[in-house]
Coordinates of C-alpha atoms in Angstrom, one line a residue:
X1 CA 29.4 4.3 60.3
X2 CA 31.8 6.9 58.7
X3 CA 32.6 6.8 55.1
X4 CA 36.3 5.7 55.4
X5 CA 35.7 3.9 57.8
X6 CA 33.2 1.7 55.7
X7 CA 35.7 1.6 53.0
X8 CA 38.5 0.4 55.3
X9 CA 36.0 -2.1 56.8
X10 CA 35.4 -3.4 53.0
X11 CA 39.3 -3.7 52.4
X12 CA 39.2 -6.1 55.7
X13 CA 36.2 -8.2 54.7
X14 CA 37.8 -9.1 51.0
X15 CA 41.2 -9.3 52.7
X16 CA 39.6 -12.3 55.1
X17 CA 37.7 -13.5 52.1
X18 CA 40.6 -14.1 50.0
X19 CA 43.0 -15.4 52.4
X20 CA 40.2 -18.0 54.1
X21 CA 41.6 -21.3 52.4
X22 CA 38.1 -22.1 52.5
X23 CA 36.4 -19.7 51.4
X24 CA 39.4 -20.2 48.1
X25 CA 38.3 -23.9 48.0
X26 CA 34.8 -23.2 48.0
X27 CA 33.8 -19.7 46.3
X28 CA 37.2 -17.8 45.6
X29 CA 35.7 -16.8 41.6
X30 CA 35.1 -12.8 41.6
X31 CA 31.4 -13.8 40.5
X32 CA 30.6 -15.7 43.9
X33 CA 31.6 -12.7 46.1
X34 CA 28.5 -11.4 47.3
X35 CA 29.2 -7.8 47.3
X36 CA 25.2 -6.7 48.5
X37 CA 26.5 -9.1 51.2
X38 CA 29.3 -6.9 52.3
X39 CA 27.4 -3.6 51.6
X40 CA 24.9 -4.7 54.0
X41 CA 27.7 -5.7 56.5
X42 CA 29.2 -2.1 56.5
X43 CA 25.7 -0.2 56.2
X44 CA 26.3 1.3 52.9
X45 CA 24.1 0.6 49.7
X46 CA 25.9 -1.4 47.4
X47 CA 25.8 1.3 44.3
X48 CA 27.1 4.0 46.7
X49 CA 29.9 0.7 48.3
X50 CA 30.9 0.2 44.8
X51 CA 31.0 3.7 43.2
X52 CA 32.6 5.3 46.2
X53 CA 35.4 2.2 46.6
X54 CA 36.3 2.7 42.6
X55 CA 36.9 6.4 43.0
X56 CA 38.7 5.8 46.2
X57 CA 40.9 3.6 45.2
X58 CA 40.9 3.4 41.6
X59 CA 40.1 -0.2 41.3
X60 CA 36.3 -1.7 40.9
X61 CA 36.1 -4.6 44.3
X62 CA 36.3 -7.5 41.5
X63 CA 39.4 -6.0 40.2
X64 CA 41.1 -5.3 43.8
X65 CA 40.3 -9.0 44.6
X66 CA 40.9 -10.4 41.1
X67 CA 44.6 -8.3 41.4
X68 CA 45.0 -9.6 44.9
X69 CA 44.9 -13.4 44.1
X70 CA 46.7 -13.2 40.9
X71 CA 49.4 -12.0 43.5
X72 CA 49.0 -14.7 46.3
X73 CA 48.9 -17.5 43.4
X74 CA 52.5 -16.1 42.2
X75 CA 53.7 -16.6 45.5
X76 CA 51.9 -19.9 45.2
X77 CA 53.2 -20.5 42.4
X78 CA 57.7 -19.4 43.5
X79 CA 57.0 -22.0 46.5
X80 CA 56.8 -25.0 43.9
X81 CA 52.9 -25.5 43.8
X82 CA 51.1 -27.2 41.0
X83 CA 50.1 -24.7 38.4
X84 CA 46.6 -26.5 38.0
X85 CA 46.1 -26.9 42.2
X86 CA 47.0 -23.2 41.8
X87 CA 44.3 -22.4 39.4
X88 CA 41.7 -24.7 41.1
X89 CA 42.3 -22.8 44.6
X90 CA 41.8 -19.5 43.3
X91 CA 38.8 -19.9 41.4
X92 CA 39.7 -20.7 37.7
X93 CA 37.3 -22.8 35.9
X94 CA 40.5 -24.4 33.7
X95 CA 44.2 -24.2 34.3
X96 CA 44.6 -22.8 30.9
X97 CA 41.9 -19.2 31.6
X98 CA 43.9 -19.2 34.8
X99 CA 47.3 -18.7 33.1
X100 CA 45.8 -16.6 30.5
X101 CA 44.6 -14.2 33.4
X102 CA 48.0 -14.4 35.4
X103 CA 50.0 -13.7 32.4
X104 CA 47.7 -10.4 31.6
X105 CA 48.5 -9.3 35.1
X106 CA 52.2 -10.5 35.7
X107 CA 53.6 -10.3 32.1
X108 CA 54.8 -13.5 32.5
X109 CA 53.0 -16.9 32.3
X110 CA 53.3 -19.1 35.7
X111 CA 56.1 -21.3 34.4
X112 CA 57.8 -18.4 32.9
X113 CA 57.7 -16.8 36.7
X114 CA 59.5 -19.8 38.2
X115 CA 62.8 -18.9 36.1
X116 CA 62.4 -15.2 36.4
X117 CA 61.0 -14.5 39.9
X118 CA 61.8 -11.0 39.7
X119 CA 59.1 -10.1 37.3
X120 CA 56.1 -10.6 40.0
X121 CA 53.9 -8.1 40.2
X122 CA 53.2 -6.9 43.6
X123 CA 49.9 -6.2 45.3
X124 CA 49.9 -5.8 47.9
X125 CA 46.5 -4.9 50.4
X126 CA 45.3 -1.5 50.0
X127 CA 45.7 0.9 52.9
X128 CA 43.1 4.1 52.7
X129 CA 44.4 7.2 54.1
X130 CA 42.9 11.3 52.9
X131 CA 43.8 14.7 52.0
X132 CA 41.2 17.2 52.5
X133 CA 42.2 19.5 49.8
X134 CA 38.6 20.8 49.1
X135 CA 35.5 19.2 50.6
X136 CA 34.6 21.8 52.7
X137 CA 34.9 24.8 49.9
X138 CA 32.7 22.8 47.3
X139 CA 30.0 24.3 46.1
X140 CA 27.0 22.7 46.9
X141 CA 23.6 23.4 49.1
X142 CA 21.5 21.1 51.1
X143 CA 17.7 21.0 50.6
X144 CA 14.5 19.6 51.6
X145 CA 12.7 18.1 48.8
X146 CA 9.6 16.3 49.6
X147 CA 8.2 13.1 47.7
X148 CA 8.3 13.3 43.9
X149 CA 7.6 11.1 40.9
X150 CA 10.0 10.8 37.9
X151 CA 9.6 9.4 34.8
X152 CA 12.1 8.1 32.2
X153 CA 13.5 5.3 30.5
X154 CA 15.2 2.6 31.9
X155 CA 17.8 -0.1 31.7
X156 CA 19.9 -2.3 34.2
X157 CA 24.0 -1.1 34.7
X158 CA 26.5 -3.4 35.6
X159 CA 28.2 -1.8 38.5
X160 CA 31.6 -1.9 37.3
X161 CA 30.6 -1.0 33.6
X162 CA 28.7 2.0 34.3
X163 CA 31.1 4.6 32.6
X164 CA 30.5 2.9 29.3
X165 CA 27.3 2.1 29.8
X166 CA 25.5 4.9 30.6
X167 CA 26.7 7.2 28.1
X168 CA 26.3 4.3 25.0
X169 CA 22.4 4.3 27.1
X170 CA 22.3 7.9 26.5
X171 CA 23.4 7.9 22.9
X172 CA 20.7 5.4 21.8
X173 CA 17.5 7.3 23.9
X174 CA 18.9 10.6 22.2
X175 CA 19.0 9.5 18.5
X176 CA 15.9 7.2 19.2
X177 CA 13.6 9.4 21.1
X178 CA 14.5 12.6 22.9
X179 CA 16.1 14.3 19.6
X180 CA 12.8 14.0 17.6
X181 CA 10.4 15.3 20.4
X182 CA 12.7 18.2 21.0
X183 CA 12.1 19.0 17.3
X184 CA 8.5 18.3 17.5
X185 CA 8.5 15.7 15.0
X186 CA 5.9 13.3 15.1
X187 CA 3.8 15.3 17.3
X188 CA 1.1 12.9 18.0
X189 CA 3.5 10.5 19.4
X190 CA 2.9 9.5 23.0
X191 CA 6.6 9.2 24.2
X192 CA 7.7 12.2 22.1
X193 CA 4.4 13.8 24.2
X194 CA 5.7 12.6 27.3
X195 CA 9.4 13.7 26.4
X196 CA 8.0 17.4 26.6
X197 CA 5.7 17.4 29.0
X198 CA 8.1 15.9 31.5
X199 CA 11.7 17.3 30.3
X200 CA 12.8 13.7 30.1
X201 CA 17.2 14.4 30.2
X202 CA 16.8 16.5 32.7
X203 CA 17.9 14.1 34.9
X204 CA 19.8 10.9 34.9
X205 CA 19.0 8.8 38.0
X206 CA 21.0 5.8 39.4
X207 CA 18.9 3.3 41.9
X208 CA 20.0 0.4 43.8
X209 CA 17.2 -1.8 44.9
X210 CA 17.4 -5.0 44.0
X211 CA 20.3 -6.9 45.8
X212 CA 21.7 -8.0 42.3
X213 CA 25.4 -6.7 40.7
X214 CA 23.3 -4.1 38.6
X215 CA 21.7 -1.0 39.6
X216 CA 18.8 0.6 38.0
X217 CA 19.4 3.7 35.5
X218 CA 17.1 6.4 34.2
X219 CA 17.3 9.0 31.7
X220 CA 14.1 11.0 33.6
X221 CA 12.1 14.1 34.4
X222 CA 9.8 14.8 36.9
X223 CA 6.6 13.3 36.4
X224 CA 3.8 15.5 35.7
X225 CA 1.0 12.8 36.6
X226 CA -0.3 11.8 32.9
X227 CA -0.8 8.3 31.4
X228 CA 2.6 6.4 31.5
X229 CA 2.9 5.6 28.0
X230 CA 4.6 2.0 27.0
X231 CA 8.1 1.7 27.4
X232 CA 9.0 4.6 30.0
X233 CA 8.6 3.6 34.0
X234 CA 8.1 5.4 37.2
X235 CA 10.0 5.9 39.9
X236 CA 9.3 7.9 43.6
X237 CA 12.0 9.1 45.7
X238 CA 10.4 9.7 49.3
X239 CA 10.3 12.8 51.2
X240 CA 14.5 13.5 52.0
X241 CA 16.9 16.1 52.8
X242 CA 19.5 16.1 49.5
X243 CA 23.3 17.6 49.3
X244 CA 23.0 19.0 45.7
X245 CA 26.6 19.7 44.2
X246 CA 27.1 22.0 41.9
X247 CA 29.5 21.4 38.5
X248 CA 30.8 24.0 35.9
X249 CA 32.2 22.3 32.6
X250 CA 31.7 20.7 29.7
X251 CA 30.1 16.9 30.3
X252 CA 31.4 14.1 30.9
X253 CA 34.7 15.3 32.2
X254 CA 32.9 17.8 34.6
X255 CA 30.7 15.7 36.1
X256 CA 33.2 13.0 36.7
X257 CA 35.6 14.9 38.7
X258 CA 33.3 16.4 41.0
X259 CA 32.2 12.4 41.7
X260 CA 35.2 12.1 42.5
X261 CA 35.7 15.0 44.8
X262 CA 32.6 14.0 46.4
X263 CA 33.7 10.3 47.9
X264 CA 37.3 11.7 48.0
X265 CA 37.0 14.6 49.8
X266 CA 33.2 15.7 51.1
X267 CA 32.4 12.5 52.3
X268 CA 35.5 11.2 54.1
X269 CA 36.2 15.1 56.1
X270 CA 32.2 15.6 56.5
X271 CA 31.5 15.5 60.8
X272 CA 27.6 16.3 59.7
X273 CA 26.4 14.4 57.3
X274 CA 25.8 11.0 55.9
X275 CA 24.2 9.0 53.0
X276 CA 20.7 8.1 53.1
X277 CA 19.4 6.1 50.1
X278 CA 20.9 4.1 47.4
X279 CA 19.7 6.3 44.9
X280 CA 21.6 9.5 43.7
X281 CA 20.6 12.1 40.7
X282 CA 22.4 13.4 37.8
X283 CA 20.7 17.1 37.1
X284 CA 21.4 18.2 33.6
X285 CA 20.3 22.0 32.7
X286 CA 19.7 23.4 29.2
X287 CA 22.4 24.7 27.0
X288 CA 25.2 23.4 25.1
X289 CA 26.5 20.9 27.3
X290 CA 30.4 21.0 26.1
X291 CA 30.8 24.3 27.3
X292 CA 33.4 25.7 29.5
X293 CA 30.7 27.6 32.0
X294 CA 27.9 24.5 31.3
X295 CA 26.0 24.2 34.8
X296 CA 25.0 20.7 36.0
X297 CA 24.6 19.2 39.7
X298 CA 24.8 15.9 41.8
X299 CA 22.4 15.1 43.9
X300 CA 22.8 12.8 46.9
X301 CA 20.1 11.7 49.6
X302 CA 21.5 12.6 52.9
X303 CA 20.9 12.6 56.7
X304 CA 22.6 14.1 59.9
X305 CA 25.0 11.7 61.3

């Protein structure tokens, strides 16, 4: 399926789930929607569903649906409805986290909105259109690579915290581990061994394997074949033809925009190619990272349409 068209398919699907009046009776909360489901539905891995809907639209799929109801139950809400039938139908536990949540979003509480109807917030369903300003003059290659191993540390993301995560993830590995072996200190040390040997920061690897609302995430290097030692894992990405997309500029901001040029721009005007896996790879090269001409690349796992 085309990219935008997935995303536009994924607009439809939370659009009919939020406006079932049974699926609002029965499983309206944000954390009932089965977002692997819909990934599955519109033949996109959920990591790649998630990140690429974010940068698309510029709201996570809890938020757009959270956003959405908090809207309908307004209307609810100006027609004369119950404020705690209101709450129930859309999936809040308690009348009072419901208000709480509706005044956040509306500035207004729901009996407030009653007398001053004007305040609503509007939102209303999103509708995706493009501009290809650039996705066919980015800098990138395509490659074959075949099977390799890499090794790493690594820790479960929430989708929709991944920003912060993964950077606080970073800190910790770097001050813990990967900024003594650099230094050689403790040289005897098995991780600090297997930090060197490996080039563990070269890359930071998201996965998305296991069906959950977290995706695997490791700060890895390619894995040289030694003894794993306690506290690192392994991880093999099978034999696969890569779009590798080259960034110049000092991390994060770098890095971040060229994501976003990538599911804004490549993805939606490409006529040739396609993702692959649920896996993509963050390739980090040596030198001082916050400069102005710092090289890094994204990799994605890609096959011909």
């Amino acid at each position: 399926m085309e990219w935008l068209e997935s995303i536009r398919k994924t607009i439809d699907i939370l659009e009919k789930t939020i406006l079932d009046s049974e699926s609002a009776e029965s499983a309206v909360s944000n954390d009932s929607l089965d977002f692997s489901k819909i990934a599955r539905q519109v033949g996109i891995s959920q990591f790649y569903l998630q990140k690429g809907f974010s940068l698309m639209t510029g709201f996570s799929m809890a938020e757009y649906v959270r956003n959405r109801r908090l809207y309908l139950s307004a209307l609810d809400i100006l027609k004369g409805c119950k404020v705690i039938d209101v709450a129930y139908k859309f999936g809040y536990d308690t009348p009072e986290s419901f208000s709480k949540a509706f005044t956040r979003f509306h500035g207004v509480s729901p009996l407030q909105l009653k007398n001053e109807p004007h305040k609503i917030k509007t939102f209303l369903p999103l509708a995706i259109s493009i501009t290809i300003q650039g996705g066919n003059r980015m800098d990138y290659r395509i490659e074959e690579e075949n099977e390799f191993t890499v090794i790493g540390f690594e820790r479960e993301i929430n989708f929709d915290r991944g920003y912060s995560e993964i950077p606080k993830f970073w800190n910790e590995i770097s001050e813990k581990y990967l900024q003594k072996a650099m230094q050689n200190k403790n040289a005897d040390d098995k991780i600090g061994e297997a930090i060197r040997k490996n080039k563990i920061g070269t890359f930071g690897v998201c996965i998305d394997d296991n069906q959950t609302e977290n995706f695997r995430y490791m700060i890895a290097g390619r894995y040289d074949g030694d003894k794993v030692p306690d506290g690192m894992k392994l991880y093999t990405f099978p034999k696969a033809t890569w779009a590798k997309f080259v960034s110049r500029g000092p991390l994060p901001g770098a890095l971040q925009s060229l994501n976003t040029k990538i599911f804004r721009e490549w993805l939606p005007g490409n006529t040739e190619w396609e993702i692959a896996l649920g896996a993509n790879i963050e390739y980090y090269t040596d030198g001082d990272n916050s400069a102005d001409n710092y090289k890094s690349e994204i990799w994605i796992p890609v096959k011909k349409k």
